[in-house]
């Protein structure tokens, strides 16, 4: 065996096996997670303001503004919180509310307001939102209000509480709220050690004149719970109560009783009570209650089991594949030069297509554009998941994940332009013209698909007057970001791809294309079947991601997601290599598009899974508009997966074919 052959095989083995060996050698770890924001210190009596987010429902997936229902408004008017791009795109509308507490001061029977007699339209909308199981979402110190219920001996956790209930076709509204705020003394040495690392100069820390002295106890909020009740107040006994005054008669908050009926022409009286409770929960652990997902043991076991099985299958495929290549190369190099010219088709099928293996495929420029966009999407996914795994981007920070995805995608436009133009130069034989056209189309393809989907979905949301509809000014901002950030970076990347060294093929391309023997089986069937193995690496994780997107659960296992993504890339590369080698062995030199779709076919299974999830897990999804929104956003996700996995398959096959025909001299 020649030195070139041995060096090629060793490099191939090390490059493919090294990531797999890392999975087997490194011990399992959990993601380093720092949810939340900087700790705010509150002294006794400091003012605490509760905020409200959009009303949400898993039955419609269309958020609505809190004040679209006849709820009480603050005395000084509704104030909108500063929101990032991610929050606006997600439909979050965080606003001020009339619910205000004094830190560490228990209050009961607090009057908020009394609405006027409900109009016919107000009563209809409230009943509709109750039927659609809309949830009210309160926020205190960046913590969503959490609600606990007992069922079958188990304690269930919910974020938010329903607007009301429909019992025997009678509609009841939850008009009295019992809040419980868990606090930890900031003066404790342990609490200081937990929070001091997060406090930096310039951070806005809420203080009052009473907390400026060192001898005054300060507290940090580590929990926020709510219990909704339906209570019918005696309007005659209210008199001329003003907001935040106390009711003359005590209110018995019984969550199991229903009393306040939603009826046209009758007002609704809102009230609340709040209690503070000392807790030993640490600052960094205050999100644990939100991250305790049901079936967590099954979740961890299933992911680990899936990783082990897929890694084992990948190792088997790798070993078989390398042994086959090694045998072919060994047999070929042991034959003398004269015998090589008379080599039979059975022994050297893949070597007979040496003059056609680099023949440009149809629509080669479009293939280069798809690969460039796929690399951009894959890079964005890895950057975001890596940052989230190390706590840089937290799902507890509203919209931070989506904002990070948006900006990382814009910046990685440079990579898309570079990859597209460099591949286009190789496919076109070193042509240097029209590189700007390739870069421009690379910057437009996936954003164009996303724009069409968003506009279509947005028209439905606008028609429903949902806060999930992207405002017109936000569309303008997104277009400006794309045109002035992504497009220039893509063109710059294309320019560097143009100036970089061109890829020289190791063999010459024949003038006349070699005839391809009739296939024994449809190639498209093999390509579609190839997606099963990549899909097996992520289908369990996909369930939890879908539950986070559509069922309101918090996704937090980014460490495992990072491992699954790395393993997915490895399996996609191996599947594409195997199918490319199989095509070459039967003298089919048309491997370009096949390599892209062999790994990208996992998107077909993800699409079928999305439909299955809609039918069986989102059975309560009501109305064609909600189903259309779900399918539209699922389609956008499937296109992104197709481009990302397809680019992995194509680049790995291109690299394999290049080095395979470089490893042996062909006449």
XYZ file of C-alpha atoms in Angstrom:
667
model
C 0.000 0.000 0.000
C 1.404 3.376 -0.979
C 2.212 6.134 1.498
C -0.423 8.374 -0.135
C -3.049 5.700 0.309
C -2.132 5.123 3.938
C -2.060 8.838 4.736
C -5.477 9.320 3.134
C -7.057 6.463 5.039
C -5.595 7.589 8.368
C -6.820 11.147 7.903
C -10.264 9.927 6.889
C -10.473 7.630 9.893
C -9.322 10.260 12.363
C -11.555 13.029 11.015
C -14.684 10.883 11.140
C -13.969 8.991 14.342
C -12.599 11.770 16.532
C -15.984 13.427 17.320
C -17.488 10.008 17.978
C -14.674 9.134 20.371
C -15.352 12.337 22.289
C -18.912 11.156 23.007
C -17.613 7.835 24.308
C -14.744 9.239 26.386
C -16.178 12.406 27.890
C -18.454 11.929 30.916
C -22.075 13.091 30.613
C -22.602 16.629 31.863
C -25.475 18.997 32.321
C -25.671 22.380 30.713
C -24.327 25.313 32.716
C -27.427 27.428 33.115
C -27.854 30.891 34.581
C -31.452 31.913 33.982
C -33.007 35.188 34.940
C -31.502 38.643 35.190
C -29.450 40.541 37.727
C -30.777 40.347 41.292
C -32.831 43.282 42.494
C -32.703 44.072 46.188
C -35.819 45.239 47.960
C -36.134 46.711 51.430
C -39.224 46.369 53.599
C -41.963 48.562 52.191
C -40.398 49.068 48.775
C -42.871 49.200 45.920
C -43.189 46.064 43.793
C -45.001 46.420 40.477
C -46.545 43.427 38.760
C -46.511 43.378 34.959
C -48.789 41.505 32.592
C -47.973 39.713 29.355
C -50.223 38.769 26.457
C -53.073 36.332 26.956
C -52.053 32.952 25.552
C -53.792 29.710 24.688
C -52.539 26.349 23.446
C -55.839 25.893 21.635
C -55.448 28.830 19.262
C -51.710 29.736 19.405
C -52.784 33.356 18.864
C -51.846 35.737 21.709
C -54.007 38.729 22.542
C -53.264 41.835 24.549
C -54.124 41.720 28.245
C -56.305 44.804 28.021
C -58.380 43.457 25.137
C -60.550 42.104 27.962
C -62.272 44.418 30.486
C -59.570 44.190 33.156
C -58.557 46.947 35.569
C -55.983 49.455 34.360
C -53.340 51.311 36.414
C -54.160 54.741 37.789
C -51.347 56.377 35.831
C -52.292 54.583 32.602
C -50.919 51.525 30.854
C -47.171 51.660 30.324
C -45.482 49.403 27.761
C -42.233 47.753 28.767
C -39.200 47.997 26.532
C -39.166 44.867 24.396
C -36.517 43.357 22.186
C -37.023 41.992 18.682
C -37.469 38.454 19.962
C -40.314 39.440 22.276
C -42.111 41.320 19.509
C -41.717 38.423 17.075
C -43.050 35.998 19.695
C -46.119 38.138 20.283
C -45.186 39.198 23.819
C -46.679 42.512 24.918
C -45.472 43.231 28.449
C -47.413 46.069 30.075
C -47.908 47.579 33.503
C -50.782 46.429 35.698
C -52.702 47.856 38.662
C -51.376 45.117 40.970
C -48.806 46.664 43.313
C -47.305 45.325 46.517
C -45.193 46.657 49.336
C -42.183 44.462 49.897
C -42.604 42.096 52.848
C -45.966 43.635 53.756
C -48.895 41.217 53.776
C -52.178 42.628 52.503
C -55.655 41.149 52.260
C -58.974 42.136 50.716
C -57.456 44.838 48.502
C -59.888 46.504 46.106
C -58.580 47.080 42.571
C -61.506 48.351 40.528
C -65.023 47.727 39.374
C -65.715 47.634 35.670
C -68.744 49.302 34.288
C -71.686 47.170 33.236
C -70.381 44.776 30.598
C -71.501 45.554 27.094
C -72.754 42.826 24.824
C -69.451 42.758 22.925
C -67.321 42.689 26.112
C -69.340 39.802 27.525
C -69.099 37.928 24.225
C -65.321 38.358 23.952
C -64.751 37.297 27.562
C -66.884 34.181 27.125
C -65.032 33.375 23.901
C -61.641 33.679 25.620
C -62.874 31.426 28.417
C -63.985 28.807 25.878
C -60.596 29.058 24.163
C -58.812 28.427 27.513
C -56.811 31.648 27.453
C -54.299 32.116 30.258
C -53.494 35.319 32.154
C -49.746 35.842 32.628
C -48.441 38.027 35.453
C -44.753 38.816 35.929
C -42.928 39.998 39.056
C -39.191 40.657 38.996
C -38.938 38.733 35.705
C -40.649 35.671 37.245
C -43.913 34.516 35.649
C -46.697 33.736 38.097
C -46.841 30.007 38.709
C -49.955 28.094 39.733
C -50.123 24.718 41.488
C -53.035 22.285 41.364
C -53.612 18.847 42.855
C -54.833 15.977 40.680
C -54.745 12.263 41.421
C -52.297 12.741 44.264
C -49.867 14.666 42.043
C -48.979 18.337 42.262
C -49.181 19.918 38.836
C -47.440 23.119 37.801
C -48.914 25.718 35.451
C -47.614 29.066 34.257
C -50.410 31.624 34.485
C -54.067 30.979 35.226
C -57.208 30.783 33.069
C -59.401 33.811 32.477
C -62.331 31.817 33.795
C -64.270 28.571 33.513
C -67.305 27.371 31.635
C -69.323 25.157 33.964
C -72.661 23.822 32.715
C -72.709 26.537 30.075
C -72.398 29.223 32.744
C -69.295 31.400 32.443
C -67.350 32.366 35.561
C -64.413 34.765 35.714
C -61.500 34.660 38.180
C -61.690 38.140 39.656
C -59.825 37.671 42.955
C -56.143 36.723 43.004
C -54.167 35.388 45.937
C -50.471 36.065 45.406
C -47.604 34.547 47.346
C -44.120 36.012 47.006
C -41.134 33.946 48.147
C -38.175 36.030 49.309
C -34.662 35.315 50.476
C -32.808 37.655 52.808
C -30.110 39.375 50.830
C -28.203 40.071 54.018
C -27.452 36.366 54.481
C -23.853 35.501 53.698
C -24.930 32.663 51.426
C -27.372 34.828 49.509
C -24.680 37.462 49.035
C -22.275 34.882 47.651
C -24.968 33.686 45.235
C -25.939 37.106 43.952
C -22.791 39.206 44.243
C -21.338 37.697 41.096
C -24.307 38.952 39.117
C -24.291 42.543 40.382
C -22.111 44.851 38.363
C -21.638 48.568 38.168
C -24.374 50.258 36.202
C -27.065 47.680 36.949
C -30.327 49.274 37.983
C -31.021 47.940 41.468
C -34.319 48.931 43.045
C -33.732 50.737 46.297
C -35.608 53.110 48.550
C -34.420 55.547 51.144
C -35.010 52.907 53.803
C -32.670 50.365 52.146
C -29.680 52.638 51.807
C -28.545 51.925 55.318
C -26.500 48.821 55.923
C -28.533 47.846 58.974
C -31.772 47.509 56.959
C -32.592 44.002 55.764
C -32.825 43.627 52.020
C -34.473 40.753 50.197
C -34.458 39.226 46.747
C -37.491 37.606 45.152
C -37.072 33.881 44.495
C -40.663 32.799 43.812
C -43.996 34.132 42.603
C -47.185 32.077 42.950
C -50.824 32.860 42.243
C -54.134 31.233 43.148
C -57.150 32.503 41.177
C -60.600 32.608 42.739
C -64.062 33.465 41.507
C -65.675 35.633 44.186
C -68.892 37.631 43.994
C -68.529 40.920 45.830
C -71.430 42.759 47.413
C -71.480 45.987 45.425
C -73.734 47.693 47.981
C -71.162 47.242 50.749
C -68.333 48.635 48.606
C -69.489 52.224 48.940
C -66.979 54.607 47.392
C -63.906 52.408 47.676
C -60.834 53.708 45.907
C -58.122 51.573 44.315
C -55.913 49.788 46.908
C -58.338 50.403 49.753
C -59.479 47.479 51.865
C -62.871 45.807 51.591
C -65.058 46.236 54.684
C -65.718 42.504 54.736
C -63.120 39.772 54.409
C -62.825 37.771 51.190
C -62.672 33.997 51.363
C -60.588 32.819 48.403
C -61.695 29.273 47.625
C -60.229 28.084 44.290
C -62.777 25.259 44.117
C -65.850 27.508 44.256
C -67.291 29.521 41.370
C -69.360 32.615 42.048
C -68.641 35.553 39.705
C -70.757 35.048 36.590
C -69.961 36.833 33.318
C -73.221 38.481 32.315
C -74.091 41.309 30.018
C -75.055 44.495 31.870
C -73.367 43.513 35.152
C -70.014 44.865 36.423
C -67.060 42.769 37.567
C -65.216 43.688 40.758
C -61.501 42.782 40.913
C -59.501 42.347 44.112
C -56.378 40.645 45.405
C -54.384 39.638 48.453
C -50.665 39.097 48.845
C -48.464 37.351 51.375
C -44.688 37.185 51.663
C -42.892 34.069 52.786
C -39.246 33.559 53.671
C -37.600 30.855 51.607
C -34.225 29.164 51.492
C -34.318 29.055 47.691
C -31.149 30.578 46.292
C -31.060 33.232 43.613
C -29.583 30.940 40.980
C -32.182 28.272 41.780
C -35.301 30.373 41.625
C -36.151 29.086 38.131
C -36.001 25.430 39.165
C -39.756 25.343 39.781
C -40.365 26.356 36.154
C -37.834 23.894 34.747
C -39.212 20.796 36.458
C -40.799 19.117 33.474
C -43.091 16.145 33.973
C -41.470 12.833 33.057
C -37.973 14.221 33.431
C -36.474 10.808 34.201
C -37.912 9.395 30.988
C -36.617 12.468 29.180
C -33.020 11.954 30.303
C -33.079 8.191 29.851
C -34.578 8.410 26.366
C -32.017 10.935 25.178
C -29.080 8.987 26.554
C -30.429 5.752 25.122
C -30.934 7.375 21.739
C -27.427 8.789 21.747
C -25.893 5.436 22.608
C -27.869 3.527 19.973
C -27.188 6.063 17.213
C -23.516 6.284 18.126
C -23.286 2.485 17.981
C -24.973 2.370 14.558
C -22.789 5.179 13.303
C -19.679 3.305 14.427
C -20.814 0.163 12.585
C -21.483 2.122 9.393
C -18.138 3.844 9.732
C -16.193 0.610 10.181
C -17.915 -1.153 7.291
C -17.490 1.858 5.064
C -13.790 2.310 5.790
C -13.061 -1.397 5.335
C -14.811 -1.380 1.937
C -12.884 1.647 0.731
C -9.630 0.221 2.052
C -10.211 -3.064 0.217
C -10.997 -1.343 -3.093
C -7.963 0.900 -2.917
C -5.714 -1.974 -1.898
C -6.903 -4.176 -4.765
C -6.479 -1.340 -7.216
C -2.939 -0.421 -6.152
C -1.797 -4.055 -6.157
C -2.677 -4.374 -9.872
C 0.063 -3.365 -12.310
C -0.395 -0.557 -14.756
C -1.344 -2.741 -17.714
C -3.917 -4.633 -15.727
C -5.495 -1.403 -14.533
C -6.530 -0.600 -18.102
C -8.397 -3.899 -18.364
C -9.942 -3.847 -14.910
C -13.439 -5.291 -14.823
C -16.532 -3.336 -13.890
C -17.268 -5.509 -10.846
C -13.948 -4.727 -9.215
C -13.616 -1.058 -10.042
C -17.022 0.399 -10.810
C -16.358 3.666 -8.999
C -13.032 4.150 -10.807
C -14.698 3.955 -14.215
C -16.516 7.251 -13.608
C -13.344 9.210 -12.886
C -13.822 11.292 -16.013
C -17.406 12.210 -15.118
C -17.493 12.356 -11.326
C -16.827 16.108 -11.312
C -19.090 16.912 -14.246
C -21.235 19.917 -13.232
C -24.770 18.960 -12.234
C -27.909 20.639 -13.598
C -28.743 23.913 -11.853
C -25.296 23.947 -10.274
C -25.521 27.596 -9.218
C -28.791 26.928 -7.357
C -27.187 23.969 -5.564
C -24.304 26.204 -4.440
C -26.807 28.756 -3.149
C -28.682 26.107 -1.153
C -25.452 24.809 0.380
C -24.329 28.311 1.331
C -27.667 29.072 3.001
C -27.572 25.700 4.754
C -24.145 26.399 6.221
C -25.414 29.776 7.435
C -28.424 28.187 9.169
C -26.324 25.394 10.659
C -23.797 27.886 11.981
C -26.568 29.968 13.526
C -27.998 26.886 15.260
C -24.646 25.868 16.705
C -23.822 29.375 17.919
C -27.169 29.817 19.671
C -27.260 26.351 21.242
C -23.652 26.660 22.388
C -24.304 30.025 24.030
C -27.505 28.736 25.609
C -25.749 25.612 26.909
C -23.230 27.792 28.763
C -25.869 30.189 30.080
C -24.961 33.165 27.894
C -28.456 33.119 26.384
C -31.181 32.099 28.781
C -34.737 31.026 27.923
C -35.773 32.919 31.049
C -34.863 36.184 29.331
C -37.908 36.991 27.255
C -37.091 36.910 23.548
C -33.303 36.668 24.041
C -33.073 33.335 22.235
C -34.950 34.536 19.162
C -33.072 37.835 19.131
C -29.763 35.976 19.276
C -30.842 33.707 16.419
C -31.770 36.691 14.287
C -28.516 38.584 14.754
C -26.286 35.519 14.453
C -28.042 34.650 11.190
C -27.444 38.163 9.871
C -23.754 38.095 10.779
C -23.214 34.619 9.329
C -24.307 35.912 5.947
C -20.567 36.274 5.336
C -20.191 32.484 5.555
C -23.098 31.895 3.167
C -21.553 34.173 0.537
C -18.099 32.645 0.908
C -19.268 29.022 0.647
C -21.664 29.693 -2.239
C -19.131 31.520 -4.417
C -16.246 29.155 -3.651
C -18.352 26.119 -4.594
C -19.698 27.918 -7.642
C -16.159 28.601 -8.843
C -15.260 24.928 -8.441
C -18.381 23.736 -10.256
C -18.082 26.302 -13.059
C -14.441 25.499 -13.713
C -12.939 28.575 -12.097
C -15.230 31.146 -13.732
C -14.996 34.506 -12.007
C -17.963 36.244 -13.604
C -21.417 36.506 -12.078
C -20.122 35.913 -8.532
C -22.148 38.887 -7.294
C -25.312 37.299 -8.699
C -24.593 34.092 -6.790
C -23.972 36.023 -3.567
C -27.101 38.112 -4.035
C -29.292 35.051 -4.589
C -27.705 33.354 -1.577
C -28.688 36.340 0.559
C -32.253 36.305 -0.800
C -33.323 32.655 -0.963
C -34.050 31.612 2.622
C -34.943 35.131 3.836
C -37.341 35.287 0.878
C -38.999 32.011 1.883
C -39.218 33.196 5.499
C -40.658 36.553 4.394
C -43.401 34.891 2.338
C -44.330 32.583 5.225
C -44.337 35.419 7.766
C -46.439 37.680 5.551
C -48.960 34.897 4.948
C -49.154 34.006 8.642
C -49.210 37.655 9.624
C -52.218 38.343 7.426
C -54.131 35.701 9.384
C -53.021 37.199 12.707
C -53.872 40.709 11.589
C -57.328 39.518 10.607
C -57.744 38.032 14.092
C -56.371 41.208 15.773
C -53.803 39.115 17.649
C -50.726 40.570 19.327
C -48.824 37.756 17.610
C -49.073 39.777 14.407
C -45.771 41.447 13.590
C -46.255 45.243 13.532
C -45.610 46.983 10.223
C -42.719 48.988 11.665
C -41.074 45.749 12.772
C -41.300 44.417 9.227
C -39.523 47.577 8.104
C -36.815 47.065 10.743
C -36.305 43.443 9.689
C -36.047 44.436 6.031
C -33.532 47.164 6.874
C -31.449 44.756 8.948
C -31.462 42.257 6.116
C -30.619 44.807 3.426
C -27.955 46.748 5.334
C -26.391 43.914 7.362
C -26.995 40.492 5.846
C -26.781 41.413 2.157
C -23.502 43.401 2.435
C -21.913 40.679 4.559
C -22.991 38.038 2.040
C -21.473 40.056 -0.805
C -18.273 40.556 1.174
C -18.135 36.819 1.869
C -18.672 36.133 -1.831
C -15.818 38.486 -2.685
C -13.474 36.640 -0.348
C -14.663 33.359 -1.850
C -13.809 34.766 -5.270
C -10.309 35.814 -4.177
C -9.582 32.560 -2.344
C -7.664 29.742 -3.986
C -9.826 27.755 -6.374
C -10.513 24.051 -5.911
C -8.607 22.082 -8.536
C -10.108 18.718 -9.420
C -7.702 15.734 -9.224
C -9.009 14.287 -12.524
C -9.996 15.720 -15.889
C -13.601 15.827 -17.043
C -14.352 13.923 -20.255
C -15.910 15.803 -23.137
C -18.591 13.155 -23.609
C -20.605 12.013 -20.603
C -20.412 8.339 -19.761
C -23.602 6.369 -20.131
C -25.162 5.388 -16.840
C -26.311 1.766 -16.512
C -30.013 1.232 -15.740
C -30.518 1.240 -11.961
C -31.750 -1.889 -10.208
C -33.887 0.168 -7.836
C -35.199 3.746 -7.842
C -32.544 6.109 -6.509
C -35.176 8.424 -5.001
C -36.403 5.584 -2.802
C -32.924 5.103 -1.339
C -32.534 8.847 -0.834
C -35.819 9.101 1.062
C -35.020 6.046 3.176
C -31.652 7.544 4.102
C -33.370 10.147 6.284
C -34.535 7.575 8.836
C -31.188 7.305 10.602
C -30.672 11.084 11.081
C -34.283 11.359 12.197
C -33.611 8.691 14.831
C -31.036 10.951 16.448
C -33.427 13.805 17.128
C -37.023 12.610 17.211
C -37.096 12.343 21.022
C -35.541 15.778 21.451
C -37.897 17.077 18.795
C -40.874 16.189 20.978
C -39.650 18.399 23.825
C -38.812 21.230 21.439
C -42.306 21.066 19.943
C -43.830 20.994 23.429
C -41.847 24.116 24.289
C -42.983 25.919 21.146
C -46.661 24.972 21.156
C -47.574 23.826 24.672
C -45.927 26.615 26.664
C -43.311 24.437 28.372
C -39.834 25.745 29.161
C -37.031 24.078 27.218
C -33.731 24.102 29.066
C -31.601 21.008 28.238
C -29.383 22.823 25.760
C -26.374 20.738 26.769
C -28.048 17.600 25.474
C -29.352 19.457 22.443
C -25.787 20.447 21.557
C -24.689 16.812 21.751
C -27.658 15.724 19.627
C -26.830 18.351 16.999
C -23.202 17.241 16.788
C -24.271 13.627 16.497
C -26.834 14.587 13.847
C -24.123 16.236 11.748
C -21.949 13.122 12.006
C -24.766 10.768 11.023
C -25.837 13.007 8.115
C -22.267 13.025 6.833
C -21.944 9.242 7.118
C -25.270 8.566 5.410
C -24.354 10.877 2.526
C -20.926 9.228 2.160
C -22.386 5.724 2.046
C -25.002 6.600 -0.593
C -22.476 8.535 -2.669
C -20.143 5.553 -2.658
C -23.008 3.229 -3.607
C -23.894 5.443 -6.576
C -20.299 5.572 -7.752
C -19.967 1.789 -7.469
C -22.858 1.322 -9.933
C -21.218 3.875 -12.246
C -23.753 6.606 -11.482
C -21.706 9.800 -11.408
C -24.696 12.056 -10.665
C -23.953 12.337 -6.936
C -24.246 16.094 -6.463
C -27.965 16.559 -5.838
C -28.283 13.031 -4.448
C -25.778 13.800 -1.678
C -27.712 16.950 -0.760
C -31.084 15.227 -0.508
C -29.823 11.977 1.049
C -29.126 13.734 4.352
C -31.664 16.488 3.761
C -34.450 13.899 3.458
C -34.651 13.942 7.254
C -36.801 17.050 6.698
C -39.504 14.826 5.166
C -39.750 12.830 8.377
C -39.784 16.006 10.467
C -42.674 17.287 8.339
C -44.580 14.038 8.879
C -43.816 14.268 12.589
C -45.203 17.818 12.671
C -48.436 16.609 11.075
C -48.582 13.713 13.542
C -48.003 16.142 16.432
C -50.835 18.333 15.182
C -53.264 15.399 14.968
C -52.441 13.617 18.223
C -50.786 16.133 20.573
C -52.586 19.321 19.540
C -56.045 17.812 19.307
C -57.481 20.815 21.149
C -56.164 23.249 18.535
C -59.279 25.065 17.416
C -60.094 26.518 14.030
C -58.463 26.455 10.591
C -56.539 29.657 11.323
C -54.663 28.067 14.230
C -53.902 24.932 12.218
C -52.679 27.053 9.297
C -50.370 29.008 11.607
C -48.950 25.780 12.988
C -48.375 24.251 9.552
C -46.896 27.480 8.168
C -44.292 27.852 10.894
C -43.594 24.099 10.773
C -42.956 24.395 7.038
C -40.421 27.165 7.664
C -38.660 24.974 10.232
C -38.613 22.034 7.805
C -37.049 24.167 5.054
C -34.340 25.315 7.472
C -33.602 21.704 8.481
C -33.497 20.639 4.815
C -30.919 23.288 3.970
C -28.772 22.660 7.068
C -28.659 18.857 6.845
C -28.458 18.893 3.053
C -25.385 21.133 3.169
C -23.720 18.699 5.584
C -24.377 15.782 3.232
C -23.159 17.642 0.154
C -19.970 19.038 1.683
C -19.011 15.697 3.238
C -19.633 13.894 -0.081
C -17.714 16.532 -2.015
C -14.798 16.200 0.372
C -14.960 12.394 0.163
C -15.105 12.246 -3.647
C -12.268 14.758 -3.951
C -9.901 12.848 -1.666
C -11.020 9.454 -2.955
C -9.932 10.269 -6.498
C -6.862 12.110 -5.208
C -5.653 9.037 -3.327
C -4.822 6.964 -6.385
C -3.405 7.785 -9.800
C -5.895 7.369 -12.626
C -5.025 7.415 -16.333
